[in-house]
Tab-separated table of C-alpha atoms in Angstrom:
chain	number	residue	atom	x	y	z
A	90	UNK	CA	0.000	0.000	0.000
A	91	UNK	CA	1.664	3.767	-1.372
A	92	UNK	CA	1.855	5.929	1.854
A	93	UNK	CA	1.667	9.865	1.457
A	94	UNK	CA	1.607	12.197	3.784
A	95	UNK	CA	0.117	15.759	4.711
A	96	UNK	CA	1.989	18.347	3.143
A	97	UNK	CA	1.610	21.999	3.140
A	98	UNK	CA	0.592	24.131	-0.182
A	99	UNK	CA	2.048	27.465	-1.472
A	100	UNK	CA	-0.658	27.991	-3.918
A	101	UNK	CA	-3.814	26.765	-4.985
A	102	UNK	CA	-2.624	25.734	-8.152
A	103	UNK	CA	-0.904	22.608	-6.114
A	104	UNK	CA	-3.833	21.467	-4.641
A	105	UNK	CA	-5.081	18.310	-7.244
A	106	UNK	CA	-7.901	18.120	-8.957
A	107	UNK	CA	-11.101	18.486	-8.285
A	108	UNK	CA	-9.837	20.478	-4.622
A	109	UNK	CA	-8.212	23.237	-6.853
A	110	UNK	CA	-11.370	24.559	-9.069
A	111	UNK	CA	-13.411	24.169	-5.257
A	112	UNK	CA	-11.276	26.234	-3.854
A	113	UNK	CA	-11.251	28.824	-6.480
A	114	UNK	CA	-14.789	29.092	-6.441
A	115	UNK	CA	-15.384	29.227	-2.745
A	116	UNK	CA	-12.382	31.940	-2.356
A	117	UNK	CA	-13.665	34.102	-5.416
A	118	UNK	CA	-11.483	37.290	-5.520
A	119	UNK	CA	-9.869	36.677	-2.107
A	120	UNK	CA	-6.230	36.734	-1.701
A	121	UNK	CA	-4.098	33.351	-1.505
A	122	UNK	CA	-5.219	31.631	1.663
A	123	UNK	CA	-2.436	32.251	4.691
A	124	UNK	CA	-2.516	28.733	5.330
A	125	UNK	CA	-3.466	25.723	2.404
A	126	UNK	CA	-3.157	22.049	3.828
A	127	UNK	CA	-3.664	19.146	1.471
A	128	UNK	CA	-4.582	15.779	3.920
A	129	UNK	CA	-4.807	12.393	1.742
A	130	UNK	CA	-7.030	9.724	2.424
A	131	UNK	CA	-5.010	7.272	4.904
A	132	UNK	CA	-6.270	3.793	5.593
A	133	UNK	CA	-4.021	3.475	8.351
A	134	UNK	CA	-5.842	5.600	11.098
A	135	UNK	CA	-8.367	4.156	13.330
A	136	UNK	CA	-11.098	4.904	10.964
A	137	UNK	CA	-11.351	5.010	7.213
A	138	UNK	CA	-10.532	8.809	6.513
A	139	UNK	CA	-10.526	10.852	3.022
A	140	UNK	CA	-8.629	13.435	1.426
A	141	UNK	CA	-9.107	16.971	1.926
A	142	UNK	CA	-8.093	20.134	1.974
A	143	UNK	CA	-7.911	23.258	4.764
A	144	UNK	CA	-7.457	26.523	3.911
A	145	UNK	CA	-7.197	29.470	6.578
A	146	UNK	CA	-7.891	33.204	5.241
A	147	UNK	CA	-7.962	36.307	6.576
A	148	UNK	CA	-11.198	35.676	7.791
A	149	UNK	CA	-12.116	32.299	8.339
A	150	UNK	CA	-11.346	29.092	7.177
A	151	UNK	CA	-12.369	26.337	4.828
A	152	UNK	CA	-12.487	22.510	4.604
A	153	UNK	CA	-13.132	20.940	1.517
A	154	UNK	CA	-13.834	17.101	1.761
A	155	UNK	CA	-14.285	14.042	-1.063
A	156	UNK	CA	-16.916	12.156	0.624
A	157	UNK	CA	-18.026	8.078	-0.488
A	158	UNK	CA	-20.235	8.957	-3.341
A	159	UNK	CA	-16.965	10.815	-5.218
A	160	UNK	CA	-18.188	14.581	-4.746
A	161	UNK	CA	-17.228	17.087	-2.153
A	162	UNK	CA	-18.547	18.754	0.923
A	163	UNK	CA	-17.514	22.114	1.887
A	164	UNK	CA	-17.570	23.927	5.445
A	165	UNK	CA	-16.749	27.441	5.300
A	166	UNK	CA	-17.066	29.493	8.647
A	167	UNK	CA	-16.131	33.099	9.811
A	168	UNK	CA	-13.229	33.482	12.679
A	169	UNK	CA	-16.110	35.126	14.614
A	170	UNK	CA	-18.172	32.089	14.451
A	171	UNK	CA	-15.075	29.639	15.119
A	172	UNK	CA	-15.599	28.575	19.513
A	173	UNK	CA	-12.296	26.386	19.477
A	174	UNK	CA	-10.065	23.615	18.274
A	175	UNK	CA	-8.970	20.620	19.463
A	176	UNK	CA	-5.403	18.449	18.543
A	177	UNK	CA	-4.955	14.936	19.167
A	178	UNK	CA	-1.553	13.022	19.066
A	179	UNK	CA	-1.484	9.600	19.742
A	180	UNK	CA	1.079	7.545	18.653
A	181	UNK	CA	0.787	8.073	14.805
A	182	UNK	CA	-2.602	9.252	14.840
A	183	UNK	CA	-3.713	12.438	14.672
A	184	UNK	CA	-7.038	14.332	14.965
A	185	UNK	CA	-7.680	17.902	14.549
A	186	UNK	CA	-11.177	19.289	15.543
A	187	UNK	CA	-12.296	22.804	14.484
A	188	UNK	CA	-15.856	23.347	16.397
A	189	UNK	CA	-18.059	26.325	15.120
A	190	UNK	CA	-21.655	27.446	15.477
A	191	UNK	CA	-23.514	27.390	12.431
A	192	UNK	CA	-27.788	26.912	11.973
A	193	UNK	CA	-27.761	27.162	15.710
A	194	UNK	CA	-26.193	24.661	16.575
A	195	UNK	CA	-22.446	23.834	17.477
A	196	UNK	CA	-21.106	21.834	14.513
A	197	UNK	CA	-16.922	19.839	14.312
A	198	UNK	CA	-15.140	20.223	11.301
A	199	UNK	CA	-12.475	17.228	11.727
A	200	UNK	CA	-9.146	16.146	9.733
A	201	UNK	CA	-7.861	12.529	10.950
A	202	UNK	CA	-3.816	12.766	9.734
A	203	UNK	CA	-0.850	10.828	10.481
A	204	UNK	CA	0.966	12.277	13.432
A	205	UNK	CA	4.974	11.919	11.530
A	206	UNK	CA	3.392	16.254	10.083
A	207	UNK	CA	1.959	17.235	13.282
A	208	UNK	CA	3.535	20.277	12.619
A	209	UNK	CA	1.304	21.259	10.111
A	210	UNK	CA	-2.068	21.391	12.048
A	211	UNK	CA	-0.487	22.949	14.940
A	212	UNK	CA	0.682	26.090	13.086
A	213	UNK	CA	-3.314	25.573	11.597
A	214	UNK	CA	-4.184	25.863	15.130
A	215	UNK	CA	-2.295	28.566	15.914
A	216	UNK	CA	-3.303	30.882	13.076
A	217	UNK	CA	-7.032	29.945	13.887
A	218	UNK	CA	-6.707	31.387	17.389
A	219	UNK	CA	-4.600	34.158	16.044
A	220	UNK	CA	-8.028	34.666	13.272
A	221	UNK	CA	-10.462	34.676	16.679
A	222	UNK	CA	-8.895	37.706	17.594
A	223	UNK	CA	-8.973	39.545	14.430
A	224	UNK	CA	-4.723	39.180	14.236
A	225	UNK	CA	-3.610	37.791	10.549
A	226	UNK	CA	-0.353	36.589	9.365
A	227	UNK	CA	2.355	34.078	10.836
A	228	UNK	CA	2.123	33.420	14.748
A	229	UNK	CA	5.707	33.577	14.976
A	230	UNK	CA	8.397	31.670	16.669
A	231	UNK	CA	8.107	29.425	20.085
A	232	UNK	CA	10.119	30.752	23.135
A	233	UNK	CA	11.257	29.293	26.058
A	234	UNK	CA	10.560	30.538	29.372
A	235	UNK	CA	10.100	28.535	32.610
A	236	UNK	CA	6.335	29.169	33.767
A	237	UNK	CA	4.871	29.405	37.325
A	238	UNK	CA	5.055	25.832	38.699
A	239	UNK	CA	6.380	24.050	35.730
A	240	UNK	CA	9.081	22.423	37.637
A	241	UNK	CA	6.291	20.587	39.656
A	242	UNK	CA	4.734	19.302	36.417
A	243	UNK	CA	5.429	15.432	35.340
A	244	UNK	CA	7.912	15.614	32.212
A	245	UNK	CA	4.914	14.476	29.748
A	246	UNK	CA	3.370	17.640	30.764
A	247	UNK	CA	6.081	20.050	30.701
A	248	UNK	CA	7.264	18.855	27.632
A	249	UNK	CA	3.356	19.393	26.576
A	250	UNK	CA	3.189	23.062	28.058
A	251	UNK	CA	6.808	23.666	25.794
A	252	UNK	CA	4.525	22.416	22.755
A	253	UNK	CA	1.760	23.692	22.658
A	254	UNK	CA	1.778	26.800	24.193
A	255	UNK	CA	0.838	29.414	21.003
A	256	UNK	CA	4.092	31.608	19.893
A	257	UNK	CA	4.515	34.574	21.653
A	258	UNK	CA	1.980	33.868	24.381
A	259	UNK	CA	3.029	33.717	27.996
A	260	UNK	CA	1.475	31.400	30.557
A	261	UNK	CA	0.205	33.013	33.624
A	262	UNK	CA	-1.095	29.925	35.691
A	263	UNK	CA	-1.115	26.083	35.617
A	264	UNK	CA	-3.423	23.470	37.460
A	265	UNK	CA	-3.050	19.706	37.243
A	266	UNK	CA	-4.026	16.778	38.723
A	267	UNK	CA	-3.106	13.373	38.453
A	268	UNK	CA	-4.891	10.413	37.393
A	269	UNK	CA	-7.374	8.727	38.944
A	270	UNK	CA	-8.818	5.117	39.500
A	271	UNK	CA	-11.335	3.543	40.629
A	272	UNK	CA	-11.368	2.089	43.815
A	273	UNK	CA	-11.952	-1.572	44.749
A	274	UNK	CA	-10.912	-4.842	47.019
A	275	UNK	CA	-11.112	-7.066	43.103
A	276	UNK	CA	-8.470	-6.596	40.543
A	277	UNK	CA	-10.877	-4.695	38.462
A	278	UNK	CA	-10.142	-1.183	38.912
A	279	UNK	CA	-10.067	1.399	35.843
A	280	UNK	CA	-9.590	4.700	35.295
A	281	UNK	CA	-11.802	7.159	35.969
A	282	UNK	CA	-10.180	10.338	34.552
A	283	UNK	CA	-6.894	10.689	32.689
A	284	UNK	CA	-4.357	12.899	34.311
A	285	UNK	CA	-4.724	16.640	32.846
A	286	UNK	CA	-3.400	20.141	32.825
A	287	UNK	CA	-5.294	23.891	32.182
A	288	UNK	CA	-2.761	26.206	31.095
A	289	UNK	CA	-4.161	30.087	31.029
A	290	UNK	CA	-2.003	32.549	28.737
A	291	UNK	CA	-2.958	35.895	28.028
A	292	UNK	CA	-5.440	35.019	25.492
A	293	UNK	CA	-6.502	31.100	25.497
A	294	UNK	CA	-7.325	28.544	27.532
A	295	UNK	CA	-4.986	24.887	26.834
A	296	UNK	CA	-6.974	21.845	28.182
A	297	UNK	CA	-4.298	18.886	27.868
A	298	UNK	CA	-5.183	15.722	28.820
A	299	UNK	CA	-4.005	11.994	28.221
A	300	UNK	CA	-6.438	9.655	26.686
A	301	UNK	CA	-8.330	7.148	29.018
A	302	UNK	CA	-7.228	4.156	28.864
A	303	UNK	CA	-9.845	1.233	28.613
A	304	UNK	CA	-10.443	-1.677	30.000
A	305	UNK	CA	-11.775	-3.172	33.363
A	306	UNK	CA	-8.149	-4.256	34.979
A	307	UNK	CA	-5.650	-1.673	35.291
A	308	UNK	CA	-2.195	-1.021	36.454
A	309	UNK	CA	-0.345	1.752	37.086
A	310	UNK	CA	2.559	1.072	34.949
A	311	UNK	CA	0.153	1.069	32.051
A	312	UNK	CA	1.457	3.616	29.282
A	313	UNK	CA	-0.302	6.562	28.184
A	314	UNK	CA	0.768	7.089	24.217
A	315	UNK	CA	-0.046	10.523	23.520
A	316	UNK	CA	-2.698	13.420	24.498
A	317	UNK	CA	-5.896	15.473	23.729
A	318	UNK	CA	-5.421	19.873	23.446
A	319	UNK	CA	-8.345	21.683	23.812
A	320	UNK	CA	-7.810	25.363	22.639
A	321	UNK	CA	-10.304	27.846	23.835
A	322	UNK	CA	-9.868	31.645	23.029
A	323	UNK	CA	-10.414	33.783	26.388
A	324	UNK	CA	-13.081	35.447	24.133
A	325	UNK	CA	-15.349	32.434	23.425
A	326	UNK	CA	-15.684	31.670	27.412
A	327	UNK	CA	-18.713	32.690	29.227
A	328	UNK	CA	-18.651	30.922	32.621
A	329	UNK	CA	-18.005	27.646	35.178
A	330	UNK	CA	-19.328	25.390	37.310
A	331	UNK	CA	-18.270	22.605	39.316
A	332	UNK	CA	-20.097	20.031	41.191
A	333	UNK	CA	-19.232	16.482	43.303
A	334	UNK	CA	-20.109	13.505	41.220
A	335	UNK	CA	-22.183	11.017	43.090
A	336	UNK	CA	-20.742	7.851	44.551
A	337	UNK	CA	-16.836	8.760	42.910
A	338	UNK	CA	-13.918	10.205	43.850
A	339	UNK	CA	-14.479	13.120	41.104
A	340	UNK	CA	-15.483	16.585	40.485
A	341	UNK	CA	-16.759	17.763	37.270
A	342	UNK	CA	-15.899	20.853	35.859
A	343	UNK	CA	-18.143	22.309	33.220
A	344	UNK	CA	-16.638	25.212	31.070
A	345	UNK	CA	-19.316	27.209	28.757
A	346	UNK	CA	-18.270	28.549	25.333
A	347	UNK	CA	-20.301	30.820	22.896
A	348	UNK	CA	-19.483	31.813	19.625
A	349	UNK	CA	-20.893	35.421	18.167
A	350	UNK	CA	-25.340	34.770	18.955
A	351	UNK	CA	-27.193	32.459	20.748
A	352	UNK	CA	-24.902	29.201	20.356
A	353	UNK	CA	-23.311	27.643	23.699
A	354	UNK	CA	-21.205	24.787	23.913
A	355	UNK	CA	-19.953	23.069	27.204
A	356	UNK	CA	-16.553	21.507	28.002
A	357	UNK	CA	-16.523	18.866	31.250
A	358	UNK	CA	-13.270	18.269	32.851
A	359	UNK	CA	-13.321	15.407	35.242
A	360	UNK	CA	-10.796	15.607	37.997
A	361	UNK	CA	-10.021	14.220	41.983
A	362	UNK	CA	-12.271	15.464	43.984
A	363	UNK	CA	-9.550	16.405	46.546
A	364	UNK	CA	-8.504	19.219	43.978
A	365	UNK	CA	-11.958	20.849	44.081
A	366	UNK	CA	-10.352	23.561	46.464
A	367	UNK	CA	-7.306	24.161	43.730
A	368	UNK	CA	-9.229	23.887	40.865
A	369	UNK	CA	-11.736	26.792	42.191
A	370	UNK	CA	-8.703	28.703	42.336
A	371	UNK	CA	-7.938	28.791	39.096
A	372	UNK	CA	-11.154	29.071	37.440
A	373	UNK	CA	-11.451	32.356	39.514
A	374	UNK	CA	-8.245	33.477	37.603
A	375	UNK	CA	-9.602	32.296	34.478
A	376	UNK	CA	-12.526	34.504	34.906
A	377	UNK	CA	-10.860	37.324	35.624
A	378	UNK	CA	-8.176	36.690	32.566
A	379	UNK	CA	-11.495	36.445	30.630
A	380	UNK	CA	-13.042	39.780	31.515
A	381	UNK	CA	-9.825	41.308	30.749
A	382	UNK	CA	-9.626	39.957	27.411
A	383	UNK	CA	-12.866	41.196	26.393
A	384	UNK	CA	-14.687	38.220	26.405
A	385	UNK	CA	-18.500	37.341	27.486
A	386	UNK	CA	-20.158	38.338	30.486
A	387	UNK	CA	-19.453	35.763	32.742
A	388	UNK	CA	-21.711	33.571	35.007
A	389	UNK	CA	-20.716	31.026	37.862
A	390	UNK	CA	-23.007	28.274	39.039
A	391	UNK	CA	-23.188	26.756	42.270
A	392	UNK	CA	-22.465	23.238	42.861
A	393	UNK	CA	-24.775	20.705	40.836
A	394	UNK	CA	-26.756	23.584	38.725
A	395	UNK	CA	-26.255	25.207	35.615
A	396	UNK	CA	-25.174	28.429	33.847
A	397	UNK	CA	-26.358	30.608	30.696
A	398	UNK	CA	-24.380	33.209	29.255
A	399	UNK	CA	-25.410	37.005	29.307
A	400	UNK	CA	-24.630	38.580	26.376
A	401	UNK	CA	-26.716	42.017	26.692
């Protein structure tokens, strides 16, 4: 079997047949798109994925799909209707997930890719947060700097804050927690919730998390392969909760997003219940970081209810 991989476009003119006259027409008269990623169908990934191609303007972005029949679909959404994206790297696969409100409704745009050009969808990412807040062009080079409490992170997770932290954003607090089982006399304890950090910087929010690993029995030298980022522009976030969940050892946060109108989206974070105190800490500096970027009134709920954004 011929493998290709992702690979990164200067013009349109590269992309192949029938993504080239597609993208022409849904561009019109615009300018080259900042960004033009051509993703080949790979049988290799967990699930049978096609070819496509993203392209990220000055205003928005695009994804142009083949789909089964042998046509295309097309998604093509505003920055100010864009709530957040999502990168997963797990071993060699890859998932990037674009969510947006549109009819509504909040709607995923997602590219499955092999993880060997992570590269690529991570600059996509970072010129899509870049687009939320009305900034164009490159987002520049990666820095180093040794953030508040990094030392006390495991390595997976400082080498994740050294990442995926966007260029040229600083962070200005971190909260993890560990992982945590179930408990149980029988050898048939599983996880409950992966070990995770939040990561605030002036502008986003970073959700990183392992992925959960199945299974009934579980030991504590199992391996986690890779992890889940959850970008979330100050801007799109609107308020928190957090309440006990019954009969565990967990809390749940619950994180609510809005794009521009009447769409909401939540985000649940499970996490030890013995970090309640901690994590209430932080989401108190995440509001705060959130009124001072400009973002959505902001609403907090009390244990076990539910919150609505104000926007008037």
């Amino acid at each position: 079997m011929r493998v290709t991989f992702p690979k990164r476009l200067k013009r349109i003119e590269e992309a192949r047949a029938p993504f080239a006259q597609a993208l022409r027409d849904a561009l019109g008269n615009a300018a080259e798109p900042d960004i033009l990623i051509y993703t080949p169908n790979d049988e290799g990934v967990r699930i049978k994925t096609l070819s496509s191609v993203l392209a990220i303007t000055s205003s928005g972005w695009l994804l142009i799909e083949e789909t089964l029949a042998g046509g295309l679909s097309i998604v093509k959404v505003d920055f100010a209707q864009t709530i957040g994206v999502e990168l997963t790297g797990i071993l060699l696969y890859g998932r990037l997930d674009i969510s947006y409100a549109h009819n509504l409704a909040v709607q995923h745009a997602t590219i499955f890719f092999s993880t060997v050009m992570n590269q690529l969808y991570s600059e996509a990412t970072e010129r899509i947060l870049l687009g939320t807040r009305g900034l164009p062009g490159e987002a520049g080079l990666h820095t180093r700097e040794i953030a508040p409490g990094e030392n006390e992170l495991p390595f997976k997770f400082r080498s994740a804050l050294l990442d995926m932290k966007p260029a040229g954003e600083h962070v200005k607090a971190l909260f993890f927690w560990p992982m945590i089982a179930s408990q149980s006399r029988l050898w048939l304890c599983h996880e409950l919730a992966p070990a995770g950090l939040l990561v605030l910087t002036e502008y986003n929010l970073l959700i990183v998390r392992e992925e959960l690993s199945p299974g009934l029995i579980w030991r504590k030298a199992r391996p986690h392969y890779g992890k889940i980022t959850t970008f979330v522009p100050l801007s799109r976030l609107c308020g928190h909760s957090v309440r006990d969940l019954d009969d565990l050892p967990l809390a749940q946060a619950t994180l609510h997003v809005a794009a521009e109108g009447p769409v909401e989206d939540t985000l649940e974070i499970e996490l030890p219940l013995n970090r309640t105190a901690d994590a209430q800490v932080f989401l108190s500096k995440l509001a705060k970081a959130a009124h001072d970027a400009g973002g959505l009134p902001w609403r907090v709920g009390d244990s076990g209810s539910t919150i609505s954004c104000l926007t008037n």
